[in-house]
XYZ file of C-alpha atoms in Angstrom:
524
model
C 115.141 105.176 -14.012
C 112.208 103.153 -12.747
C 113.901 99.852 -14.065
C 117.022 100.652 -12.441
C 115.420 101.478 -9.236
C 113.494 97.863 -9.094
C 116.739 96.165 -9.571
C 118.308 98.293 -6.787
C 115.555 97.954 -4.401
C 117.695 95.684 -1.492
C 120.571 97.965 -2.040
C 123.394 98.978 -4.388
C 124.529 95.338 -5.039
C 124.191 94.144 -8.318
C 121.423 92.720 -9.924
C 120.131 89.305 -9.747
C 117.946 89.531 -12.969
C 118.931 89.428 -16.515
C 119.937 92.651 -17.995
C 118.504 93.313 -21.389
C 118.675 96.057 -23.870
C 116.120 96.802 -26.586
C 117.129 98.696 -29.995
C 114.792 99.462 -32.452
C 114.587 95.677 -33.867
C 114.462 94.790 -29.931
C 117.261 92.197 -30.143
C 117.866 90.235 -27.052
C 121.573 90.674 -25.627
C 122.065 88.614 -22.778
C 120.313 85.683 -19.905
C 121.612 85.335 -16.943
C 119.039 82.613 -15.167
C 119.661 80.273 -12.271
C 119.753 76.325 -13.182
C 116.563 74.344 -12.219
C 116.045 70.846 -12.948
C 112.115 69.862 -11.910
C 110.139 72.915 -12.159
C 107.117 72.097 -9.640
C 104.025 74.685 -9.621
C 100.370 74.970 -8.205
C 98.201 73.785 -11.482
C 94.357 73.966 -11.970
C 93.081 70.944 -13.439
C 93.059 70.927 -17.529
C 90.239 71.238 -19.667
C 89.858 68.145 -22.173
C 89.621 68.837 -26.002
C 92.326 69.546 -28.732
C 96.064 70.570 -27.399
C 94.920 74.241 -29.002
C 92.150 74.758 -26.838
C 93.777 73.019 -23.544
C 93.976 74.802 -20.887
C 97.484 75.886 -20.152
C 98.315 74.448 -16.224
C 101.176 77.282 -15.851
C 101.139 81.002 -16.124
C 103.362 82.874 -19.077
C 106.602 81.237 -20.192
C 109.303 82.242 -17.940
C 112.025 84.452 -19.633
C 115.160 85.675 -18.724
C 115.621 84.403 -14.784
C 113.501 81.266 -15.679
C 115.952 79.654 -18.220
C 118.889 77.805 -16.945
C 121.972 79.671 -16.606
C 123.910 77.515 -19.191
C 121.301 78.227 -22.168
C 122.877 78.521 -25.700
C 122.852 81.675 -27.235
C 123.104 81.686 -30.849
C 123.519 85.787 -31.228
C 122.595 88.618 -31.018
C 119.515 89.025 -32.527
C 118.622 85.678 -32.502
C 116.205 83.178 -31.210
C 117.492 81.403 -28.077
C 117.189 77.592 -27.376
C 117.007 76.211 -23.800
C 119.510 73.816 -22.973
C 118.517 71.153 -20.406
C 120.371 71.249 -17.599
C 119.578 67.502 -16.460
C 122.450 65.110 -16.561
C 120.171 62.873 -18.687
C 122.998 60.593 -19.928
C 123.559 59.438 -16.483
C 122.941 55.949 -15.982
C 122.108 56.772 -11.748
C 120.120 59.606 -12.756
C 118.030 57.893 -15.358
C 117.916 54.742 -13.060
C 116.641 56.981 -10.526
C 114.098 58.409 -12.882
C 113.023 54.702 -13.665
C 112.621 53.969 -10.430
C 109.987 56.896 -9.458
C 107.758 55.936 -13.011
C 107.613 52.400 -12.016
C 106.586 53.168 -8.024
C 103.929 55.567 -9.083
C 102.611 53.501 -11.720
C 102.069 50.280 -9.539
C 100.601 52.771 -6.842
C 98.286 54.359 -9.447
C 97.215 50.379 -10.892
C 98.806 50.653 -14.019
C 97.129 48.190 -16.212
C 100.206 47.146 -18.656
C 102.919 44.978 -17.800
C 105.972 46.778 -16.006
C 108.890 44.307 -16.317
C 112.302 45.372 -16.683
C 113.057 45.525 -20.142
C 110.186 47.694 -20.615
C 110.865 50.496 -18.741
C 114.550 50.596 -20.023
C 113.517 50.788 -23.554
C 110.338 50.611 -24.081
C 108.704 50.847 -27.401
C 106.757 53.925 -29.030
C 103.155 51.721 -27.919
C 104.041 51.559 -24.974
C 105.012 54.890 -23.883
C 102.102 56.357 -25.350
C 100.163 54.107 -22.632
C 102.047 55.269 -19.842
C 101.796 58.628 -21.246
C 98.204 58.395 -21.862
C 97.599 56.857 -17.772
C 99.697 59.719 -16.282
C 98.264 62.441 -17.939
C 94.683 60.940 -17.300
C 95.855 61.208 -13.606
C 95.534 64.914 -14.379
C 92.036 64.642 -16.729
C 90.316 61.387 -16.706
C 88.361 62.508 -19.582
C 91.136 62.455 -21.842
C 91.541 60.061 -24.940
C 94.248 59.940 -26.629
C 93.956 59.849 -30.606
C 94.450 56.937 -32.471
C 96.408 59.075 -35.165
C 99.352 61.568 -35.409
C 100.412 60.577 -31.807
C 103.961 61.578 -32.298
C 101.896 65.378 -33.190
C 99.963 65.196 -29.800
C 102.273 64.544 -27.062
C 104.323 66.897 -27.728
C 101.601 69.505 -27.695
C 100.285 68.038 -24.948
C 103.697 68.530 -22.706
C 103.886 72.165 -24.152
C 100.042 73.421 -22.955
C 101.416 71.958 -19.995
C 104.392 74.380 -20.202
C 107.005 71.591 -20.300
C 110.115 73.818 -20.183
C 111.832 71.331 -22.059
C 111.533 70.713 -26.159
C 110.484 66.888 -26.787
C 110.497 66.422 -30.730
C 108.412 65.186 -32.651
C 110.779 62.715 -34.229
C 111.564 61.476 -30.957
C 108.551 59.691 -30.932
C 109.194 57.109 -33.859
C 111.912 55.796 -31.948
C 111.137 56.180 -28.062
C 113.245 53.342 -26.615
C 116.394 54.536 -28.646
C 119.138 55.208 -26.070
C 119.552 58.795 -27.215
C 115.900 59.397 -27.185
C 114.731 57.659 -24.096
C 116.235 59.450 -21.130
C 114.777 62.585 -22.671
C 111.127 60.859 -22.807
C 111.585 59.732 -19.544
C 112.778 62.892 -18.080
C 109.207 64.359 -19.846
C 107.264 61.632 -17.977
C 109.024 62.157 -14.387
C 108.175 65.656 -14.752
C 104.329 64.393 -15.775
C 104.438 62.093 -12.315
C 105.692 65.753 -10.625
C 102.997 67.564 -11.692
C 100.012 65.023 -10.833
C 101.567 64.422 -7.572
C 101.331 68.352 -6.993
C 97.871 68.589 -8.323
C 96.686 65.730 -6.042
C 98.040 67.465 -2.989
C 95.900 70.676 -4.035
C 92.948 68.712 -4.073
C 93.498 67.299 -0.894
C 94.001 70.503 0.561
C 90.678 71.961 -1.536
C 88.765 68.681 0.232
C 89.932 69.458 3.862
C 88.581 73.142 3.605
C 85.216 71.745 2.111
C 84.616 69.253 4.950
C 85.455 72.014 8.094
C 82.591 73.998 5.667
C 80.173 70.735 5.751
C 81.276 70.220 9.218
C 80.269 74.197 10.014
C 77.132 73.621 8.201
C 75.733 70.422 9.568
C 76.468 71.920 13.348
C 74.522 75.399 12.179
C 71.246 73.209 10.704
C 71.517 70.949 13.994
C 71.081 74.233 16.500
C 68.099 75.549 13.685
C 66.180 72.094 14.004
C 66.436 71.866 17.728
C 65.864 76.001 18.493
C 62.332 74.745 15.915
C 61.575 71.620 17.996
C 61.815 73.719 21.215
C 59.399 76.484 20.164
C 56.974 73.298 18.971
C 56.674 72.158 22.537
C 56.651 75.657 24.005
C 53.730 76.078 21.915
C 52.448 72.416 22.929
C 52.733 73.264 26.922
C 50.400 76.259 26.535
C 47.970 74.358 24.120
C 47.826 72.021 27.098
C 47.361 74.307 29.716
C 44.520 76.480 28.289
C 42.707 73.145 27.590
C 43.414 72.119 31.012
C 41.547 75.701 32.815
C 38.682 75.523 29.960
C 38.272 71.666 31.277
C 38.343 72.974 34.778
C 35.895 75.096 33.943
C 33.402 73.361 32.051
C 33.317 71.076 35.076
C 32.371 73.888 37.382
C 29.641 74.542 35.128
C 27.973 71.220 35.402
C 27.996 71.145 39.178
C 26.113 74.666 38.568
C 24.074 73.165 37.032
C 23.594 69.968 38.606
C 22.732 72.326 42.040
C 20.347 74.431 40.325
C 18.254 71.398 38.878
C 18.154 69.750 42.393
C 17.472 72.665 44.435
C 14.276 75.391 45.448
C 15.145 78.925 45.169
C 13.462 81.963 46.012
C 12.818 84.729 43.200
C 15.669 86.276 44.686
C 17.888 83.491 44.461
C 17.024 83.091 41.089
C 17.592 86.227 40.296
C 20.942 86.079 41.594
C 21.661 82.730 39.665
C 20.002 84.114 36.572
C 22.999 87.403 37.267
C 25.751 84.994 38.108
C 24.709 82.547 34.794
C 24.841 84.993 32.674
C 28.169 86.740 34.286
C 29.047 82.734 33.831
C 28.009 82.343 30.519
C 30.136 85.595 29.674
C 33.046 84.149 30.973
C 32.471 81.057 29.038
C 32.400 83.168 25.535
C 35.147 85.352 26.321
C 37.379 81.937 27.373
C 35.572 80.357 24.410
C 36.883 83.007 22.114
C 40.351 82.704 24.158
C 40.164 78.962 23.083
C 39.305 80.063 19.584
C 42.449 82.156 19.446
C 45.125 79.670 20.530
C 43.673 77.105 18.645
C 43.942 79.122 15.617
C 47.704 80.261 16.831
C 48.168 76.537 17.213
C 47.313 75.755 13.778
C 49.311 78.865 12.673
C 52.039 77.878 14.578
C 52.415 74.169 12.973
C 52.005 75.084 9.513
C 54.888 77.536 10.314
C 56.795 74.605 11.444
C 55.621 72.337 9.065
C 56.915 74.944 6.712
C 60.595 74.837 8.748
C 60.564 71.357 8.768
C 59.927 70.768 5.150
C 62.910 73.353 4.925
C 64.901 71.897 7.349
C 64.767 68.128 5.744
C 65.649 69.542 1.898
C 68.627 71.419 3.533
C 69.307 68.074 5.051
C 69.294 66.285 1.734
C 71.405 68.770 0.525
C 73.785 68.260 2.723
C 73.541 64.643 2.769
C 73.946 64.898 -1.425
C 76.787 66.871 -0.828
C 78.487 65.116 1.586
C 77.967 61.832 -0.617
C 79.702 63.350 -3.541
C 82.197 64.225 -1.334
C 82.702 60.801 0.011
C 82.174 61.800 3.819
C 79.149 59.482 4.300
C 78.595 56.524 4.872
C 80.952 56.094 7.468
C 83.058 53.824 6.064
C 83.407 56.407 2.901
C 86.961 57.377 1.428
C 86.714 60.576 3.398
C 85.168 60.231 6.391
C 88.230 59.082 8.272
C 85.823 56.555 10.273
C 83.778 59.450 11.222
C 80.125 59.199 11.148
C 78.849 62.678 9.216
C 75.409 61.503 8.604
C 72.404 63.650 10.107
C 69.466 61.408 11.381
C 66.377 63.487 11.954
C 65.385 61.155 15.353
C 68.213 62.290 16.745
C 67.382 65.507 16.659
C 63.597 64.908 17.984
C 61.971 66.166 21.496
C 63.206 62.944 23.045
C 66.868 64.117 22.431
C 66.317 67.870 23.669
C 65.338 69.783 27.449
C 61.966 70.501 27.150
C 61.094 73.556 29.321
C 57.038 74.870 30.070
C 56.618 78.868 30.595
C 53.895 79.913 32.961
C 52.845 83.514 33.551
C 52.437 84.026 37.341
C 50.200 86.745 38.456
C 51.714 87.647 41.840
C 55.051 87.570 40.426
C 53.990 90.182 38.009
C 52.753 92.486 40.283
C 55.784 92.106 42.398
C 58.652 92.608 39.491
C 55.852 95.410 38.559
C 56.131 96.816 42.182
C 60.034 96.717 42.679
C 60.590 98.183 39.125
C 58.287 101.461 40.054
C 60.134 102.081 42.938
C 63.617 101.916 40.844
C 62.087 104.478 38.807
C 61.340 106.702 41.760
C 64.535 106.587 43.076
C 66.394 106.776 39.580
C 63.768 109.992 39.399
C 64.819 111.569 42.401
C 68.627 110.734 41.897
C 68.202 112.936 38.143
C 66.721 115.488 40.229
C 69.739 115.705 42.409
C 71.711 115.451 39.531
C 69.819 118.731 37.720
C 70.747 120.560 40.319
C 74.391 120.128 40.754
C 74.740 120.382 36.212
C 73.679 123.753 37.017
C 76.141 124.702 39.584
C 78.336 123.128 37.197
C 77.283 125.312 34.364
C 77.161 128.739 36.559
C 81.230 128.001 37.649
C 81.713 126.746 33.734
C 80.589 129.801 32.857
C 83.046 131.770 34.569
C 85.693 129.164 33.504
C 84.700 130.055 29.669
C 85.152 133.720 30.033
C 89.202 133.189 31.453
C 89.450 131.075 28.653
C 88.490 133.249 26.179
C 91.031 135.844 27.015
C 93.682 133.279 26.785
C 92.047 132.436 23.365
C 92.563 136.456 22.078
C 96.283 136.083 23.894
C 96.892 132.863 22.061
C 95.548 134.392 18.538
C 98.074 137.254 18.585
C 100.462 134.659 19.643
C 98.849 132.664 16.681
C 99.557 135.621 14.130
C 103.098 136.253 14.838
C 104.110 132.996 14.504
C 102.631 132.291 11.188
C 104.093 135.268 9.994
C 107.355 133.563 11.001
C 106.370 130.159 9.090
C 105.499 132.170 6.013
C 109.099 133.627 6.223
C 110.487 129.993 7.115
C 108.572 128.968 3.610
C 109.823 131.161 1.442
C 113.419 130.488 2.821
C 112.764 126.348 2.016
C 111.072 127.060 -1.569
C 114.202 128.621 -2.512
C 116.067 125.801 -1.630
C 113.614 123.366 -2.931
C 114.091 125.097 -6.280
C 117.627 125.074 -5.913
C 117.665 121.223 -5.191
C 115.083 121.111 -8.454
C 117.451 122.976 -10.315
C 120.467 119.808 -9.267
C 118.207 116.995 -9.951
C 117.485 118.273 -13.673
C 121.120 118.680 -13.841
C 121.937 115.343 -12.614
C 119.162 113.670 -15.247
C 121.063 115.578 -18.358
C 124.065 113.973 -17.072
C 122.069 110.635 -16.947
C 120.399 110.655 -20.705
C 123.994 112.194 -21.391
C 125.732 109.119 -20.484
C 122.987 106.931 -21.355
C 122.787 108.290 -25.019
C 126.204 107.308 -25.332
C 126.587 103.742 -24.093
C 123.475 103.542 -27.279
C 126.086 104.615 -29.084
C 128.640 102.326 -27.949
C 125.779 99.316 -28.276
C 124.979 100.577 -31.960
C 129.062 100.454 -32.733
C 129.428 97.349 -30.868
C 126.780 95.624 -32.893
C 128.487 96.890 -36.485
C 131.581 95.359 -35.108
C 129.701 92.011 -34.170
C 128.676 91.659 -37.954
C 132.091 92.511 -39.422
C 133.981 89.530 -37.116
C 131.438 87.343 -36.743
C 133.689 84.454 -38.184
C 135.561 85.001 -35.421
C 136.093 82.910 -32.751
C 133.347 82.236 -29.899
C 136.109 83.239 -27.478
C 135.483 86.964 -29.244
C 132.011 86.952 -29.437
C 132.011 86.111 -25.350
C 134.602 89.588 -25.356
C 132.432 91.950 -27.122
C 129.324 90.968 -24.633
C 131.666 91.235 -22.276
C 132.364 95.267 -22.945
C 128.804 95.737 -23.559
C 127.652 94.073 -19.817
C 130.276 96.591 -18.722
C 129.092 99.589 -20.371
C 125.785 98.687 -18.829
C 126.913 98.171 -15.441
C 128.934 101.366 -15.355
C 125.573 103.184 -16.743
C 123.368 101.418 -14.206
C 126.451 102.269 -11.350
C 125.810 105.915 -12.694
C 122.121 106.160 -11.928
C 122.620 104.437 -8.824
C 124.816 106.889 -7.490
C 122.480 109.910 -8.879
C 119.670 108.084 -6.919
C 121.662 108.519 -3.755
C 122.420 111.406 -3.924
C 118.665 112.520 -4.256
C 117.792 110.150 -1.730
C 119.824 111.750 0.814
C 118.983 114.998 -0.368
C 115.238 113.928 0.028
C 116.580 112.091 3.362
C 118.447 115.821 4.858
C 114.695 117.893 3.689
C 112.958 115.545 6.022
C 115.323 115.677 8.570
C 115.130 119.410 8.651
C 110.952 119.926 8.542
C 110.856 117.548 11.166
C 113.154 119.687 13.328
C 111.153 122.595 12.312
C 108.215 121.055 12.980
C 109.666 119.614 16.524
C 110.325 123.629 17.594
C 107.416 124.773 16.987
C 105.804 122.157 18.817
C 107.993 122.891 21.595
C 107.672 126.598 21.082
C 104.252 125.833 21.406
C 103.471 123.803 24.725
C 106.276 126.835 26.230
C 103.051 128.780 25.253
């Protein structure tokens, strides 16, 4: 049932994939497949080595809807032979086919000669060269053996998942005319796939640069947010040195006064207070000094630290964007873009430098007018307290109405479940009832199914007796057995329906059910 309902899934038109039916020696009946002539899929790039261990550039062998529609089938039972579907005898096909080897060959460089004669028979030399180029289009690594070539290529095209058989006696005589268009047909389909793995790595190389380009515009805002905490750091340096200047310079005029003038014990006195009020000034900015020197110091090793970081993330991306051929700026890659970072571009000399000052009156003012929004915001919550608790006292009142609607609402509540429970009971029966027609239905199904077996089993003991018979006879019996098939599969379609809309008219009804009570409800 779940097979037939795949096949069904856009409606109760028939099938587009091949129907197949398995008996105990699971014999394969018939292939229906669309004709395809190139078959052109994504491909990872193969892994060199022996054609056992190659890596395999498509996914599993396409069966049934991936073989051409004319494919030979030599009975039932038998192994099945792809037919290729490629008008290969035709001189404008294979004339076309010539003409695509040679243009991607001179675009590639090809090192041999090209002339005429070669590429309309060439010899078994030569097409193991072009062979051997194309393929190392695909892995550059690859060699190909100097014996048993006419064992290798043929591998080769099949870990590739050539859909096509090329023989190994094919080989010995390449530029035969009955040979040829089938080795060239093998090598257009080569060109195919390169051409489709080169556009996947151009696409893989665009998404890696908009990642380098991401990167390198990440590390440039890191190195300048680094260079502007430097000179931040570099401003207040300056301006501490600058006041403990100042103020060494008002302590030599002290001096210089003292030593030149007479005092009275009482003036000394009150020098000997203010030097040593002086002096403790001096230690404290001393020890202030002290402290942003020693932040200083802290401060560059930190950013000696992020700078070291900074320039080996920089050589990383410069190493990157090397292999990737973005730099210099003539590179393959670059597009005549210039992606190289240069670190004095990024230096103070490029950037805004900006000096913070602390301002005392300022302080006290932002100090001022931010106490007074408190006091205000204060008095505000106040007023606010007050009115949450009128708002509570008439809530109050508000809660004790509601309750009695609640108790009103709960006897409401009661009777009406006791009306769903009734409601339930009446749709289990009918669910049960509908149960009961569905297991009905799927005896009739094996029922009919066991027989067209049947009819397969006596079909196939027919099959042996005439098979001397004519092919137009064979075609008959498969004929009969497609329409046994289709009037099984026409069966289950039609019991599918019918529990769909089954399944369809429950729905319908909870959700009318479910659409008066709602209604029921906000009457209530």
């Amino acid at each position: 049932m779940e097979r037939g309902r795949m096949s069904r899934a856009t409606g109760s038109r028939p099938s587009d994939l091949p129907m197949r039916v398995q008996d105990s020696n699971r014999m394969s009946m018939v292939y229906t497949t669309p004709q395809s002539k190139f078959g052109k899929l994504s491909i990872p790039k193969p892994q060199s080595g022996t054609s056992e261990r190659r890596t395999s550039f498509f996914g599993a062998r396409t069966s049934g809807a991936g073989m051409p529609r004319n494919s030979i089938m030599s009975g039932f039972g038998g192994t099945e032979k792809i037919k290729d579907a490629r008008p290969l005898h035709d001189k404008s096909f294979v004339q076309q086919c010539i003409r695509q080897l040679h243009e991607f060959l001179t675009e590639q460089g090809y090192p041999g000669t090209l002339s005429s004669k070669t590429l309309q028979s060439p010899s078994t030399k030569e097409f193991v060269k072009m062979f051997e180029f194309i393929y190392r289009q695909l892995d550059p690594t690859f060699e190909m053996p100097n014996s048993k070539v006419e064992e290798e290529i043929p591998a080769l095209l099949k870990a590739l998942r050539y859909p096509f058989v090329l023989s190994k006696s094919s080989m010995y005589s390449v530029g035969a005319p009955h040979t040829w268009p089938q080795a060239l047909a093998a090598l257009v389909w080569l060109i195919d796939t390169v051409k489709v793995r080169n556009k996947m790595e151009k696409m893989k190389l665009q998404a890696d640069l908009k990642k380098l380009q991401s990167y390198r515009s990440s590390l440039e805002t890191f190195e300048a947010n680094l260079e502007k905490k430097a000179s931040e750091l570099d401003d207040e340096l300056d301006t501490t040195v600058s006041h403990l200047e100042t103020l060494k310079h008002e302590r030599n005029e002290l001096q210089h006064l003292l030593q030149n003038q007479k005092f009275t014990p009482a003036d000394v006195e009150r020098i000997n207070r203010e030097k040593r009020e002086l002096q403790q000034t001096i230690s404290s900015l001393s020890k202030s000094l002290e402290d942003a020197e020693q932040h200083k110091w802290n401060e560059e090793i930190a950013f000696a630290k992020a700078k070291e970081k900074a320039e080996l993330k920089l050589a990383e991306y410069h190493k990157l964007a090397r292999k990737l051929k973005l730099i210099p700026q003539s590179a393959e890659n670059a597009c005549g873009h210039d992606f190289e970072i240069r670190p004095s571009e990024c230096g103070p000399g490029s950037m805004v430098q900006y000096k913070m000052q602390i301002q005392v009156l300022t302080l006290i003012s932002d100090v001022e007018e931010e106490n007074s929004r408190l006091t205000n915001a204060n008095l505000s919550l106040e007023e606010s307290c007050e009115q949450v608790n009128f708002d509570i006292t008439e809530k109050s009142n508000d809660v004790k109405q509601l309750r009695e609607q609640i108790r009103k609402l709960d006897e409401r509540l009661d009777f009406d479940m006791q009306e769903i429970a009734r409601e339930e009971q009446e749709w289990a029966a009918e669910i049960e009832s509908v149960e009961n027609h569905c297991k009905l239905l799927e005896k009739k199904v094996n029922y009919g199914y066991d027989e067209a077996v049947q009819q397969l089993k006596a079909a196939q003991q027919e099959y042996h007796l005439v098979l001397q018979e004519t092919n137009e006879e064979r075609r008959t019996v498969a004929n009969n057995l497609a329409s046994v098939f289709t009037t099984a599969a026409d069966h289950l379609s039609i019991t599918e329906v019918t529990l769909l809309q089954l399944h369809i008219s429950f729905l319908h009804n909870e959700k009318e059910s479910a659409s008066q009570k709602t209604n029921f409800n906000s009457e209530v």
